[in-house]
Structure formats: C-alpha cells, structure tokens
Amino acid sequence: RLELNLTVPTQTGFTGFKEALDNPNKYASNEKLADGAYRININPNADRSYLAHELGHIASDQTDIGSLVRSARSNPKMKKALLGSLLLLPGAAAALTPGDDDFATSTALALVANSPTIADEILASKNGLAIMKDAGMQATMGQRGRLAGGLMTYLGAAMLAGASGNYVGNMFDEDV
C-alpha cells in the first residue's frame, strides 16, 4: 500500500522557497508506516524525478540489500553510533598519524561513517531512474543532474566532516 501526500508550499516567491528549505521533508520524502505501508510526501509541482527518487527508496526497500541499508540508516542506535564516528574518527585519525598527509584517511573514514545514508540515496536514485525508464519517461540530463546534485549534498556533508576533523586533528599531531 502506498499513500501519496501532495504538499504545495503555501507562500510564493522567496518566502515559498524559504518555506521549502526550512522543511524539505514536507515536499519530498518517504517513510515506512507502522502497518508496513509507505507514505510519500511530494510537491506535485516539482520535477517528476523527485517522485521517482522517492519511489526508488520504496523499491530498494523491497530487496534484501536495500532493506538492510534502509534499516541501518533508520535504526536510532546505529544513527547515534555512526554520528559519533563521523564526528570523532576523522580527527582521531589525523591526530594519531604524524604529519599532515592524512587527509584521504580522514575523509574516507567520514564517508564510511555516513555509508548507510549514501548507499540508500544511491540505490534510490538508481531505482528511480529505472522506474522512469520503465514508465517510458527516460530521464533527461537535467533530471539526472538534479538526482546527482541531491546525492552530492550527502557526500558533501561527509567530506566536510572529514576535512574539518582532519584540520582539528592535525593541530594536535606530531609534525614530521
């Protein structure tokens, strides 16, 4: 069962844009309900690739790997552990490695700590593109670019955490 919740910003212009930025899940998100059904919140005025992406989350949850990734991403204890790893590991690696040639290690650790989210978003985009293709609506380059840009927000956050942790950690390590 799928519940589709159409939500349009109530304001126009910059105020409507700010409203969408303040609460993006209201306009493009999905969730698994207690009874096993799914709910998609979507702005019907948004590009169809966003709806396909949200449907892609649901499609990937139907597979063994996708279900494992989704449960790892949504498990509260796992979230807390991964957030702690994301905040601590890059800096610890930089502080424990002599010299300043440890940027790759710090950023890789941050990406690994954020891997359930990144994997879930990759699977959703892949499945969303397949859904569009099967529906006879092959994604344009612009639509593919929007999905890639959405993925980059998750990659960018992890990279920023890795770079920040590396910078702070290198303040405390031994220079060679």
Short mmCIF file of C-alpha atoms in Angstrom, two decimals:
data_model
loop_
_atom_site.label_atom_id
_atom_site.label_comp_id
_atom_site.label_asym_id
_atom_site.label_seq_id
_atom_site.Cartn_x
_atom_site.Cartn_y
_atom_site.Cartn_z
CA ARG A 1 0.00 0.00 0.00
CA LEU A 2 1.24 3.47 -0.90
CA GLU A 3 -0.09 6.72 0.50
CA LEU A 4 0.69 9.77 -1.64
CA ASN A 5 0.60 13.07 0.24
CA LEU A 6 0.65 16.03 -2.17
CA THR A 7 2.02 19.15 -0.47
CA VAL A 8 2.37 22.53 -2.16
CA PRO A 9 4.15 25.48 -0.50
CA THR A 10 1.58 27.97 0.77
CA GLN A 11 3.76 31.00 0.03
CA THR A 12 5.14 32.18 -3.30
CA GLY A 13 8.44 33.70 -4.33
CA PHE A 14 11.30 33.84 -1.86
CA THR A 15 9.00 33.14 1.11
CA GLY A 16 7.81 29.89 -0.50
CA PHE A 17 11.40 28.96 -1.33
CA LYS A 18 12.44 29.59 2.27
CA GLU A 19 9.46 27.54 3.49
CA ALA A 20 10.61 24.60 1.34
CA LEU A 21 14.21 24.94 2.57
CA ASP A 22 13.11 25.08 6.21
CA ASN A 23 11.17 21.82 5.92
CA PRO A 24 12.30 19.84 2.86
CA ASN A 25 10.80 16.55 4.09
CA LYS A 26 7.37 18.09 3.74
CA TYR A 27 7.89 18.39 -0.03
CA ALA A 28 9.98 15.31 -0.96
CA SER A 29 10.31 12.40 1.46
CA ASN A 30 9.15 8.89 2.15
CA GLU A 31 8.54 6.85 5.25
CA LYS A 32 7.55 3.34 6.17
CA LEU A 33 4.41 3.33 8.30
CA ALA A 34 3.75 1.05 11.27
CA ASP A 35 1.38 -1.15 9.25
CA GLY A 36 4.08 -1.79 6.59
CA ALA A 37 2.63 0.67 4.09
CA TYR A 38 4.61 3.61 2.73
CA ARG A 39 3.91 7.32 2.62
CA ILE A 40 5.44 9.69 0.10
CA ASN A 41 5.28 13.43 0.66
CA ILE A 42 5.80 15.25 -2.62
CA ASN A 43 5.25 18.65 -4.16
CA PRO A 44 3.24 17.93 -7.33
CA ASN A 45 4.83 21.00 -8.96
CA ALA A 46 8.34 19.56 -8.56
CA ASP A 47 10.14 17.66 -11.29
CA ARG A 48 8.98 14.06 -11.74
CA SER A 49 12.50 12.81 -10.98
CA TYR A 50 11.93 13.67 -7.31
CA LEU A 51 8.85 11.45 -7.14
CA ALA A 52 10.74 8.70 -8.98
CA HIS A 53 13.58 9.01 -6.45
CA GLU A 54 11.17 8.66 -3.52
CA LEU A 55 9.58 5.65 -5.23
CA GLY A 56 13.13 4.34 -5.67
CA HIS A 57 13.57 4.33 -1.89
CA ILE A 58 10.49 2.12 -1.59
CA ALA A 59 11.60 -0.15 -4.45
CA SER A 60 15.04 -0.66 -2.89
CA ASP A 61 13.41 -1.47 0.47
CA GLN A 62 11.79 -4.46 -1.25
CA THR A 63 15.21 -6.09 -1.83
CA ASP A 64 17.40 -7.80 0.77
CA ILE A 65 20.30 -5.36 0.37
CA GLY A 66 18.07 -2.29 0.16
CA SER A 67 16.13 -3.33 3.24
CA LEU A 68 19.37 -3.88 5.15
CA VAL A 69 20.67 -0.46 4.10
CA ARG A 70 17.40 1.28 4.98
CA SER A 71 17.22 -0.36 8.40
CA ALA A 72 20.87 0.57 9.09
CA ARG A 73 20.09 4.16 8.13
CA SER A 74 16.93 4.42 10.22
CA ASN A 75 18.00 2.45 13.32
CA PRO A 76 18.29 5.04 16.15
CA LYS A 77 21.20 3.28 17.90
CA MET A 78 23.06 2.86 14.61
CA LYS A 79 22.42 6.52 13.77
CA LYS A 80 23.91 7.61 17.08
CA ALA A 81 26.96 5.36 16.68
CA LEU A 82 27.58 6.48 13.11
CA LEU A 83 27.18 10.15 14.03
CA GLY A 84 29.75 9.71 16.80
CA SER A 85 32.07 8.01 14.31
CA LEU A 86 31.52 10.77 11.78
CA LEU A 87 32.44 13.41 14.34
CA LEU A 88 35.34 11.62 16.07
CA LEU A 89 37.12 9.25 13.66
CA PRO A 90 38.47 11.75 11.10
CA GLY A 91 40.04 13.92 13.79
CA ALA A 92 41.38 10.95 15.73
CA ALA A 93 42.98 9.51 12.59
CA ALA A 94 44.62 12.85 11.80
CA ALA A 95 45.83 13.32 15.38
CA LEU A 96 47.29 9.80 15.57
CA THR A 97 49.05 9.99 12.18
CA PRO A 98 52.27 12.00 12.26
CA GLY A 99 52.47 14.74 9.64
CA ASP A 100 49.77 16.30 7.56
CA ASP A 101 49.45 13.69 4.80
CA ASP A 102 46.34 12.07 6.24
CA PHE A 103 43.52 13.94 4.51
CA ALA A 104 42.47 10.92 2.44
CA THR A 105 42.23 8.75 5.55
CA SER A 106 40.12 11.29 7.42
CA THR A 107 37.69 11.84 4.57
CA ALA A 108 37.44 8.10 3.83
CA LEU A 109 36.54 7.43 7.48
CA ALA A 110 33.88 10.14 7.34
CA LEU A 111 32.43 8.64 4.15
CA VAL A 112 32.37 5.16 5.72
CA ALA A 113 30.61 6.54 8.80
CA ASN A 114 27.94 8.02 6.52
CA SER A 115 27.79 4.99 4.21
CA PRO A 116 24.25 3.74 5.05
CA THR A 117 22.79 7.11 4.07
CA ILE A 118 24.94 7.40 0.95
CA ALA A 119 24.14 3.83 -0.13
CA ASP A 120 20.40 4.37 0.44
CA GLU A 121 20.45 7.52 -1.68
CA ILE A 122 22.44 5.83 -4.47
CA LEU A 123 20.01 2.90 -4.56
CA ALA A 124 17.00 5.24 -4.57
CA SER A 125 18.37 7.26 -7.48
CA LYS A 126 19.29 4.11 -9.43
CA ASN A 127 15.84 2.63 -8.88
CA GLY A 128 14.14 5.96 -9.55
CA LEU A 129 15.88 6.22 -12.93
CA ALA A 130 14.81 2.64 -13.72
CA ILE A 131 11.22 3.46 -12.77
CA MET A 132 11.23 6.46 -15.10
CA LYS A 133 12.71 4.37 -17.93
CA ASP A 134 10.14 1.57 -17.43
CA ALA A 135 7.35 4.19 -17.47
CA GLY A 136 8.59 5.44 -20.86
CA MET A 137 9.89 8.70 -19.38
CA GLN A 138 13.65 8.36 -19.87
CA ALA A 139 15.38 10.85 -17.56
CA THR A 140 16.89 13.89 -19.22
CA MET A 141 20.40 15.10 -18.44
CA GLY A 142 18.87 17.82 -16.25
CA GLN A 143 16.89 15.27 -14.24
CA ARG A 144 19.97 13.09 -13.84
CA GLY A 145 21.88 16.19 -12.75
CA ARG A 146 19.25 17.01 -10.12
CA LEU A 147 19.49 13.49 -8.69
CA ALA A 148 23.29 13.67 -8.72
CA GLY A 149 23.14 17.06 -7.01
CA GLY A 150 20.91 15.62 -4.31
CA LEU A 151 23.41 12.81 -3.75
CA MET A 152 26.22 15.35 -3.55
CA THR A 153 24.56 17.00 -0.55
CA TYR A 154 25.10 13.76 1.39
CA LEU A 155 28.62 13.25 0.06
CA GLY A 156 29.50 16.89 0.69
CA ALA A 157 28.41 16.74 4.32
CA ALA A 158 30.61 13.71 4.94
CA MET A 159 33.54 15.30 3.10
CA LEU A 160 33.14 18.47 5.16
CA ALA A 161 33.12 16.45 8.38
CA GLY A 162 36.24 14.59 7.24
CA ALA A 163 38.07 17.77 6.25
CA SER A 164 37.10 19.55 9.47
CA GLY A 165 38.14 16.58 11.60
CA ASN A 166 41.40 16.38 9.68
CA TYR A 167 42.13 20.05 10.27
CA VAL A 168 41.45 19.82 14.01
CA GLY A 169 43.31 16.52 14.36
CA ASN A 170 46.38 17.89 12.60
CA MET A 171 46.58 20.66 15.19
CA PHE A 172 47.34 18.01 17.81
CA ASP A 173 49.56 15.57 15.92
CA GLU A 174 53.32 15.46 15.72
CA ASP A 175 54.74 17.26 12.69
CA VAL A 176 57.37 15.24 10.87
#
